[in-house]
Coordinates of C-alpha atoms in Angstrom, one line a residue:
Chain A
M1 CA -7.8 -22.2 -8.4
S2 CA -4.1 -21.9 -7.7
S3 CA -3.1 -20.7 -11.2
I4 CA -6.0 -18.1 -11.0
N5 CA -4.2 -16.8 -7.8
E6 CA -0.8 -16.8 -9.2
L7 CA -2.1 -14.8 -12.3
E8 CA -3.7 -12.3 -9.9
D9 CA -0.5 -12.2 -7.9
M10 CA 1.5 -11.5 -11.3
D11 CA -1.1 -8.8 -12.1
K12 CA -0.6 -7.0 -8.7
L13 CA 3.2 -7.3 -8.9
R14 CA 3.2 -5.9 -12.5
G15 CA 1.6 -2.7 -11.0
L16 CA 4.2 -2.6 -8.3
S17 CA 7.0 -3.0 -11.0
W18 CA 5.7 0.1 -12.7
M19 CA 5.4 2.0 -9.7
V20 CA 8.9 1.2 -8.6
A21 CA 10.2 2.0 -12.0
L22 CA 8.5 5.3 -11.8
S23 CA 10.1 6.1 -8.3
Q24 CA 13.5 5.1 -9.8
G25 CA 13.0 7.5 -12.7
L26 CA 11.8 10.3 -10.2
G27 CA 14.5 9.8 -7.7
I28 CA 17.3 9.8 -10.3
T29 CA 16.0 13.1 -11.9
M30 CA 15.7 14.6 -8.5
V31 CA 19.3 13.8 -7.6
V32 CA 20.6 14.9 -11.1
L33 CA 18.6 18.1 -11.0
M34 CA 20.2 18.9 -7.6
G35 CA 23.6 18.2 -8.6
V36 CA 23.5 20.1 -11.8
W37 CA 21.8 23.1 -9.9
L38 CA 24.6 23.2 -7.3
N39 CA 27.6 22.4 -9.9
T40 CA 26.4 24.6 -12.8
Y41 CA 24.4 27.5 -11.3
M42 CA 25.5 27.7 -7.6
G43 CA 29.4 27.6 -8.0
G44 CA 30.2 23.9 -7.5
F45 CA 31.6 22.0 -4.8
A46 CA 34.8 22.5 -2.3
W47 CA 35.7 21.7 1.5
D48 CA 36.9 25.1 2.3
G49 CA 34.2 26.8 4.5
S50 CA 33.0 28.8 1.5
G51 CA 29.6 28.7 -0.2
K52 CA 31.1 25.6 -2.2
E53 CA 31.2 23.7 0.9
F54 CA 27.6 24.7 1.8
N55 CA 26.6 23.3 -1.6
L56 CA 27.3 19.8 -0.2
H57 CA 24.6 20.4 2.4
P58 CA 21.7 20.2 0.0
L59 CA 23.3 17.6 -2.1
C60 CA 24.1 15.1 0.8
M61 CA 20.7 15.8 2.6
I62 CA 18.7 14.9 -0.6
C63 CA 20.9 11.8 -1.4
G64 CA 20.8 10.7 2.2
M65 CA 17.4 11.7 3.7
V66 CA 15.3 11.4 0.5
F67 CA 16.8 9.2 -2.2
L68 CA 18.7 6.5 -0.2
Y69 CA 16.1 6.7 2.6
G70 CA 13.4 6.1 0.1
E71 CA 15.3 3.2 -1.5
A72 CA 15.5 1.6 1.9
A73 CA 11.8 2.0 2.4
L74 CA 11.3 -0.1 -0.9
V75 CA 13.6 -3.0 0.1
Y76 CA 10.6 -5.3 1.4
R77 CA 8.6 -4.5 -1.6
V78 CA 11.3 -5.1 -4.1
F79 CA 13.3 -8.1 -2.5
R80 CA 10.2 -10.3 -2.1
Q81 CA 11.9 -13.7 -2.5
T82 CA 15.1 -12.8 -0.7
E83 CA 15.6 -14.4 2.7
K84 CA 14.1 -12.0 5.3
L85 CA 17.4 -11.5 7.3
K86 CA 19.4 -10.5 4.0
A87 CA 16.5 -8.0 3.1
K88 CA 16.9 -6.5 6.6
I89 CA 20.6 -6.2 6.0
I90 CA 20.1 -4.5 2.7
H91 CA 17.6 -2.2 4.3
G92 CA 20.1 -1.4 7.2
S93 CA 22.9 -0.9 4.9
L94 CA 20.9 1.7 2.7
L95 CA 20.1 3.6 5.9
L96 CA 23.7 3.4 7.0
L97 CA 24.8 5.0 3.8
A98 CA 22.1 7.7 4.4
F99 CA 23.3 8.3 7.7
I100 CA 26.8 8.9 6.6
A101 CA 25.5 11.4 3.8
V102 CA 23.6 13.1 6.5
V103 CA 26.6 13.6 8.8
V104 CA 28.7 15.0 5.8
G105 CA 25.8 17.2 4.9
L106 CA 25.4 18.6 8.6
V107 CA 29.2 19.1 8.9
A108 CA 29.2 21.1 5.6
V109 CA 26.5 23.4 6.7
F110 CA 27.9 24.1 10.2
Q111 CA 31.4 24.7 9.0
F112 CA 30.1 27.1 6.3
H113 CA 28.3 29.0 8.9
N114 CA 31.0 29.1 11.4
H115 CA 33.4 30.1 8.9
G116 CA 31.2 33.0 7.6
H117 CA 30.0 33.9 11.2
I118 CA 26.4 33.1 10.3
T119 CA 24.2 32.0 13.2
N120 CA 23.3 28.3 13.3
M121 CA 19.9 26.9 13.9
Y122 CA 17.5 29.7 13.9
S123 CA 15.3 29.3 10.8
L124 CA 12.2 27.1 10.6
H125 CA 14.0 25.0 8.1
S126 CA 16.8 24.3 10.5
W127 CA 14.4 23.4 13.3
C128 CA 12.5 21.0 11.1
G129 CA 15.7 19.6 9.5
M130 CA 17.2 18.9 13.1
T131 CA 13.9 17.4 14.2
T132 CA 14.0 15.1 11.2
V133 CA 17.7 14.0 11.7
I134 CA 17.0 13.3 15.5
L135 CA 14.0 11.1 14.7
F136 CA 15.8 9.4 11.9
C137 CA 18.8 8.5 14.4
L138 CA 16.2 7.3 17.1
Q139 CA 14.4 5.1 14.5
F140 CA 17.6 3.7 13.1
L141 CA 19.0 2.9 16.5
I142 CA 15.7 1.4 17.9
G143 CA 15.1 -0.4 14.6
F144 CA 18.5 -2.0 14.7
L145 CA 18.1 -3.2 18.4
S146 CA 14.6 -4.5 17.7
F147 CA 14.7 -6.1 14.1
L148 CA 18.4 -6.9 13.4
L149 CA 19.8 -8.1 16.7
P150 CA 18.4 -11.5 17.6
G151 CA 17.5 -10.6 21.1
A152 CA 14.2 -8.7 20.9
R153 CA 11.1 -10.6 21.9
P154 CA 8.7 -11.4 19.1
S155 CA 5.9 -9.7 21.1
I156 CA 8.0 -6.5 21.2
R157 CA 8.7 -6.7 17.5
K158 CA 5.1 -7.2 16.7
F159 CA 4.2 -4.2 19.0
Y160 CA 6.9 -1.9 17.5
L161 CA 6.6 -2.9 13.8
P162 CA 3.6 -0.6 13.0
I163 CA 5.3 2.2 15.0
H164 CA 8.4 1.7 12.9
Q165 CA 6.3 1.8 9.8
F166 CA 4.5 4.8 10.7
F167 CA 7.5 6.8 11.7
G168 CA 9.4 5.5 8.5
G169 CA 6.8 7.3 6.5
A170 CA 6.6 10.3 9.0
I171 CA 10.4 10.9 8.7
L172 CA 10.5 10.9 4.7
V173 CA 7.6 13.4 4.9
L174 CA 9.7 15.6 7.3
S175 CA 12.6 15.2 5.1
L176 CA 10.5 16.6 2.2
V177 CA 9.3 19.6 4.5
S178 CA 12.9 20.2 5.0
V179 CA 14.0 20.0 1.5
I180 CA 11.2 22.3 0.1
S181 CA 11.8 25.0 3.0
G182 CA 15.6 24.7 2.6
L183 CA 15.5 25.2 -1.4
D184 CA 13.0 28.1 -0.9
E185 CA 15.2 29.7 1.7
K186 CA 18.5 29.2 -0.2
L187 CA 16.9 30.8 -3.3
I188 CA 15.7 33.8 -1.4
F189 CA 19.1 34.2 0.3
K190 CA 21.1 33.8 -2.9
L191 CA 18.9 35.8 -5.4
K192 CA 17.1 38.0 -3.0
G193 CA 13.2 38.4 -3.6
S194 CA 13.7 40.6 -6.6
G195 CA 16.1 38.3 -8.4
Y196 CA 14.1 35.1 -7.5
S197 CA 10.9 36.6 -8.9
K198 CA 12.3 37.1 -12.4
L199 CA 12.6 33.3 -12.3
P200 CA 16.3 33.0 -13.8
P201 CA 17.3 29.3 -14.8
T202 CA 18.9 28.7 -11.4
A203 CA 15.4 29.4 -9.8
V204 CA 13.5 27.3 -12.3
I205 CA 15.7 24.2 -12.0
A206 CA 15.6 24.4 -8.2
N207 CA 11.8 24.8 -8.1
V208 CA 11.6 21.9 -10.5
C209 CA 13.9 19.8 -8.4
G210 CA 11.5 20.6 -5.4
L211 CA 8.3 19.5 -7.3
V212 CA 10.3 16.3 -8.5
S213 CA 11.2 15.5 -4.9
I214 CA 7.6 15.7 -4.0
A215 CA 6.6 13.4 -6.6
F216 CA 9.4 11.0 -5.6
V217 CA 8.4 11.0 -1.9
F218 CA 4.6 10.5 -2.8
T219 CA 5.4 7.6 -5.1
I220 CA 7.5 6.0 -2.3
L221 CA 4.6 6.5 0.1
F222 CA 2.1 5.1 -2.2
I223 CA 4.1 2.0 -2.6
I224 CA 4.6 1.3 1.1
Q225 CA 1.0 2.1 2.2
K226 CA -0.5 -0.3 -0.4
S227 CA -1.4 -3.5 1.7
E228 CA -1.5 -5.8 -1.4
W229 CA 2.1 -4.9 -2.3
R230 CA 3.4 -5.9 1.2
R231 CA 5.8 -9.0 1.6
K232 CA 3.9 -12.0 2.8
S233 CA 6.2 -13.2 5.4
S234 CA 5.5 -11.9 8.8
E235 CA 4.5 -15.3 10.0
E236 CA 7.7 -16.9 8.5
E237 CA 9.6 -14.1 10.4
E238 CA 7.8 -14.7 13.6
N239 CA 8.4 -18.4 13.5
L240 CA 12.1 -17.7 12.8
S241 CA 12.2 -15.5 15.7
I242 CA 10.6 -17.9 18.1
H243 CA 13.0 -20.5 16.6
F244 CA 16.0 -18.1 17.5
R245 CA 14.8 -17.3 20.9
A246 CA 14.3 -20.9 21.6
L247 CA 17.8 -21.7 20.4
S248 CA 19.3 -18.8 22.5
Q249 CA 17.3 -19.7 25.7
G250 CA 18.3 -23.2 25.2
S251 CA 21.9 -22.2 25.1
D252 CA 21.4 -20.0 28.1
T253 CA 20.2 -22.8 30.3
E254 CA 22.7 -25.4 29.0
Chain B
M1 CA -16.9 -14.0 23.8
S2 CA -19.1 -11.2 22.8
S3 CA -18.4 -9.2 26.0
I4 CA -14.7 -9.9 25.6
N5 CA -14.9 -8.5 22.0
E6 CA -16.9 -5.4 23.4
L7 CA -14.1 -4.9 26.1
E8 CA -11.5 -5.0 23.3
D9 CA -13.3 -2.7 21.2
M10 CA -13.8 -0.2 24.2
D11 CA -10.0 -0.5 24.8
K12 CA -9.2 0.4 21.2
L13 CA -11.5 3.3 21.1
R14 CA -10.1 4.6 24.4
G15 CA -6.8 4.8 22.5
L16 CA -8.5 6.6 19.6
S17 CA -10.3 9.1 22.0
W18 CA -7.0 10.1 23.5
M19 CA -5.4 10.7 20.1
V20 CA -8.3 12.6 18.9
A21 CA -8.1 14.8 22.1
L22 CA -4.4 15.4 21.5
S23 CA -5.0 16.2 17.9
Q24 CA -7.6 18.9 19.0
G25 CA -5.2 20.4 21.5
L26 CA -2.6 20.6 19.0
G27 CA -4.9 22.1 16.3
I28 CA -6.3 24.8 18.6
T29 CA -2.7 25.6 19.7
M30 CA -1.6 26.0 16.0
V31 CA -4.5 28.2 15.0
V32 CA -4.2 30.4 18.2
L33 CA -0.3 30.8 17.8
M34 CA -1.0 31.7 14.2
G35 CA -3.5 34.2 15.2
V36 CA -1.5 35.7 18.0
W37 CA 1.5 35.8 15.6
L38 CA -0.3 37.8 12.9
N39 CA -2.3 40.1 15.1
T40 CA 0.2 41.0 17.7
Y41 CA 3.6 40.6 16.0
M42 CA 2.9 41.2 12.3
G43 CA 0.5 44.2 12.4
G44 CA -2.9 42.6 12.4
F45 CA -5.7 42.3 9.8
A46 CA -7.3 44.5 7.2
W47 CA -8.7 44.3 3.7
D48 CA -6.8 47.2 2.0
G49 CA -4.0 45.5 -0.2
S50 CA -1.4 46.3 2.6
G51 CA 0.6 43.9 4.6
K52 CA -2.4 43.6 6.9
E53 CA -4.4 42.0 4.0
F54 CA -1.5 39.6 3.4
N55 CA -1.8 38.5 7.1
L56 CA -5.2 37.0 6.2
H57 CA -3.4 34.5 3.8
P58 CA -1.4 32.4 6.3
L59 CA -4.4 32.5 8.8
C60 CA -6.8 31.3 6.1
M61 CA -4.5 28.8 4.7
I62 CA -3.8 27.1 8.1
C63 CA -7.4 27.4 9.1
G64 CA -8.7 25.9 5.8
M65 CA -5.9 23.4 4.5
V66 CA -4.6 22.1 7.9
F67 CA -7.2 22.6 10.8
L68 CA -10.6 22.2 9.1
Y69 CA -9.0 19.7 6.5
G70 CA -7.6 17.7 9.3
E71 CA -11.0 17.8 11.1
A72 CA -12.8 16.6 8.0
A73 CA -10.2 13.7 7.7
L74 CA -11.4 12.6 11.4
V75 CA -15.0 12.5 10.6
Y76 CA -15.4 8.7 9.8
R77 CA -13.3 8.0 13.0
V78 CA -15.1 10.1 15.4
F79 CA -18.8 9.8 14.1
R80 CA -18.7 6.0 14.4
Q81 CA -22.4 5.5 15.0
T82 CA -23.8 8.3 12.9
E83 CA -25.5 7.3 9.8
K84 CA -23.1 7.0 7.0
L85 CA -24.8 9.6 4.8
K86 CA -24.8 12.1 7.7
A87 CA -21.2 11.4 8.3
K88 CA -20.5 12.1 4.7
I89 CA -22.4 15.5 4.7
I90 CA -20.3 16.6 8.0
H91 CA -17.1 15.5 6.0
G92 CA -18.2 17.5 2.9
S93 CA -19.4 20.5 4.8
L94 CA -16.0 20.8 6.8
L95 CA -14.3 20.7 3.4
L96 CA -16.6 23.3 2.0
L97 CA -15.6 25.6 4.8
A98 CA -11.9 24.8 4.1
F99 CA -12.6 25.7 0.4
I100 CA -14.1 29.1 1.5
A101 CA -11.2 29.8 3.7
V102 CA -8.7 28.9 0.9
V103 CA -10.4 31.2 -1.6
V104 CA -10.2 34.1 0.9
G105 CA -6.7 33.2 1.7
L106 CA -5.6 33.1 -2.0
V107 CA -7.4 36.4 -2.9
A108 CA -5.6 38.1 0.0
V109 CA -2.2 37.3 -1.2
F110 CA -2.9 38.0 -5.0
Q111 CA -4.3 41.4 -3.9
F112 CA -1.4 42.2 -1.7
H113 CA 1.1 41.2 -4.4
N114 CA -0.9 43.2 -7.2
H115 CA -1.3 46.2 -4.8
G116 CA 2.4 46.3 -4.0
H117 CA 3.5 45.4 -7.7
I118 CA 5.1 42.1 -6.3
T119 CA 5.3 39.2 -8.8
N120 CA 2.9 36.2 -8.2
M121 CA 3.8 32.6 -8.2
Y122 CA 7.6 32.6 -8.5
S123 CA 8.7 30.9 -5.3
L124 CA 8.8 27.2 -4.6
H125 CA 6.2 27.8 -1.7
S126 CA 3.8 29.3 -4.2
W127 CA 4.4 26.4 -6.7
C128 CA 3.8 23.8 -3.9
G129 CA 0.9 25.8 -2.5
M130 CA -0.9 26.1 -5.9
T131 CA -0.1 22.3 -6.5
T132 CA -1.9 21.7 -3.1
V133 CA -4.8 23.8 -3.8
I134 CA -5.4 22.5 -7.3
L135 CA -5.3 18.7 -6.0
F136 CA -7.7 19.7 -3.1
C137 CA -10.3 21.0 -5.6
L138 CA -10.0 17.9 -7.7
Q139 CA -10.2 15.7 -4.8
F140 CA -13.2 17.6 -3.5
L141 CA -15.1 17.5 -6.8
I142 CA -14.3 13.8 -7.5
G143 CA -15.1 12.8 -4.1
F144 CA -18.4 14.6 -4.2
L145 CA -19.3 13.0 -7.6
S146 CA -18.2 9.4 -6.5
F147 CA -19.4 9.3 -2.9
L148 CA -22.1 12.1 -2.2
L149 CA -24.2 11.9 -5.3
P150 CA -26.1 8.6 -5.5
G151 CA -25.3 7.9 -9.2
A152 CA -21.8 6.4 -9.0
R153 CA -21.5 2.5 -9.3
P154 CA -20.5 0.6 -6.3
S155 CA -17.6 -0.9 -8.3
I156 CA -16.3 2.8 -9.1
R157 CA -16.7 3.7 -5.4
K158 CA -14.8 0.6 -4.3
F159 CA -12.0 1.3 -6.9
Y160 CA -11.8 5.1 -6.0
L161 CA -12.0 4.8 -2.3
P162 CA -8.3 3.8 -1.5
I163 CA -7.1 6.5 -4.0
H164 CA -9.4 9.1 -2.2
Q165 CA -7.8 8.0 1.1
F166 CA -4.2 8.2 -0.2
F167 CA -4.7 11.6 -1.9
G168 CA -6.5 12.7 1.3
G169 CA -3.3 12.1 3.3
A170 CA -1.0 13.4 0.5
I171 CA -2.9 16.8 0.2
L172 CA -2.6 17.3 3.9
V173 CA 1.2 16.6 3.8
L174 CA 1.5 19.1 0.8
S175 CA -0.4 21.8 2.9
L176 CA 2.2 21.0 5.7
V177 CA 5.0 21.6 3.2
S178 CA 3.4 24.8 2.1
V179 CA 3.0 26.1 5.6
I180 CA 6.4 25.4 6.7
S181 CA 8.0 26.9 3.6
G182 CA 5.6 29.8 3.6
L183 CA 6.4 30.6 7.3
D184 CA 10.1 30.3 6.7
E185 CA 10.0 32.5 3.7
K186 CA 7.6 35.1 5.3
L187 CA 10.1 35.4 8.3
I188 CA 13.1 35.9 6.0
F189 CA 11.3 38.6 3.9
K190 CA 10.1 40.5 7.1
L191 CA 13.0 40.2 9.3
K192 CA 15.8 39.7 6.8
G193 CA 18.4 36.9 7.5
S194 CA 20.2 39.0 10.3
G195 CA 17.0 39.9 12.0
Y196 CA 15.7 36.3 11.9
S197 CA 18.9 35.0 13.2
K198 CA 18.5 36.8 16.5
L199 CA 15.4 34.9 17.2
P200 CA 13.2 37.8 18.3
P201 CA 9.7 36.8 19.9
T202 CA 8.0 37.1 16.3
A203 CA 10.5 34.5 14.9
V204 CA 10.2 32.2 18.0
I205 CA 6.3 32.1 17.9
A206 CA 6.2 31.5 14.2
N207 CA 8.8 28.6 14.4
V208 CA 6.9 27.1 17.3
C209 CA 3.7 27.4 15.3
G210 CA 5.3 25.5 12.5
L211 CA 6.5 22.7 14.9
V212 CA 3.0 22.5 16.3
S213 CA 1.4 22.2 12.8
I214 CA 3.8 19.4 12.1
A215 CA 2.7 17.6 15.3
F216 CA -1.0 18.2 14.4
V217 CA -0.7 16.7 10.8
F218 CA 1.2 13.7 12.1
T219 CA -1.3 13.0 14.7
I220 CA -4.1 13.1 12.1
L221 CA -2.2 10.8 9.9
F222 CA -1.5 8.4 12.7
I223 CA -5.3 8.3 13.4
I224 CA -6.5 7.7 9.9
Q225 CA -3.8 5.2 8.9
K226 CA -4.5 2.9 11.9
S227 CA -6.7 0.1 10.4
E228 CA -8.2 -0.9 14.0
W229 CA -9.8 2.7 14.3
R230 CA -11.5 2.5 10.9
R231 CA -15.2 2.7 10.8
K232 CA -16.7 -0.9 10.3
S233 CA -19.3 -0.1 7.7
S234 CA -18.2 -0.4 4.2
E235 CA -20.5 -3.4 3.7
E236 CA -23.4 -1.5 4.9
E237 CA -22.6 1.4 2.7
E238 CA -22.3 -0.9 -0.4
N239 CA -25.7 -2.4 0.3
L240 CA -27.2 0.9 0.6
S241 CA -25.7 2.0 -2.6
I242 CA -26.9 -1.1 -4.3
H243 CA -30.3 -0.4 -2.8
F244 CA -30.2 3.2 -4.1
R245 CA -29.1 2.0 -7.6
A246 CA -31.9 -0.5 -7.7
L247 CA -34.5 2.1 -6.8
S248 CA -33.2 4.6 -9.3
Q249 CA -33.0 2.1 -12.1
G250 CA -36.4 1.0 -11.1
S251 CA -37.7 4.5 -11.5
D252 CA -35.9 5.0 -14.7
T253 CA -37.7 2.0 -16.3
E254 CA -41.1 2.9 -14.9

């Protein structure tokens, strides 16, 4: 029986491996397309308040809120044998990198707007994007306090975990909404409607980048929602938490 | 023990009731905001190839691909005691209404473009929207063949069900991506960047409609992903399918 179970497990994990490989291919394609689009067709990068500084906005946001965020979501599926605390540190570190990219991306767009006397925060894209970033920061903070610091009670962790998982997916979806509306908006501003409608290479590459980002996000969502591919260590984690709590309570009363 | 279980079930279902009530409030607000925006601020409706015909496009798409589609997704959570086949017919009927709304919405935008000599299918919004509609039609057709017609094998239904459920959520997310990018695009075309940035009432109402549609979609996704709120009758359904198959095979050989 045991060897049959092991074979079944290997079979399941083979499916996971293929999906993770697909997600990596899509993620890298998405970032490369975005980089090539901005560098070759949109004037490249600089830090001078011009359109070249603006170009850092889509690059940083897609690297941070989509690619690195998606990678962080996969950590518990990919690092299955790694000690839980180490997996949490990898998850948190990837999100910290994402957060840094987001800060640079937001500074770039606000500086570009202020430099060119363009109003901030009026478009639906900006409203969605800011909602996404605020939810991401809240999720990051509450996740850190609940799961990485040893103080939180197991009952609180158990209550918060499904909420953390739901908002994890929801924030990735909101990032996708922001990416697609942002790409569309930028192409209309840059090419005007009439230029965009002729589908020059710059429009085609950005549209394709949008479709690839949709495929990347749905591949990540498919992997994380599939219950068979979840890491089987919630019991271990709970036992460890209780152990930690017992230790810390012990040291409190000593 | 039984009464404790019943109390627990009632407690769980009370949470579901509140979330369903919230989703209905958000869904109705979303449709009303869209209707008021198009009727009062965007010139109203007509079927004459003008901008008034275009206005039927966002109204039909949000009614079909977001509101009715979301309602259809809730059927198995809300009609818990209804016979499974009846629940399936309600689910399919709501999706049929959604499909009709989508067809009217697509005809409206293509006629408006053709009448005004505007190119079709160039923007990222249109690429996402068309991808959404094609996936919706495929899902509708395969779902109908697999779950509503009695011919499909239980093993095929069991294999396809999680795929149907995943794509169900994915298509709703893609609809949201299309709604937000479409609203943003329309406001830029109509008001130009400089007019939009002053946030006149027409821009505020459309932006708020976008945020409400995000809240509606995430409420629906929260309800359908929560395993405790799933209908407990997959076994009954399978038994019924086997019964149906036995009957139909019996009549084949008679």
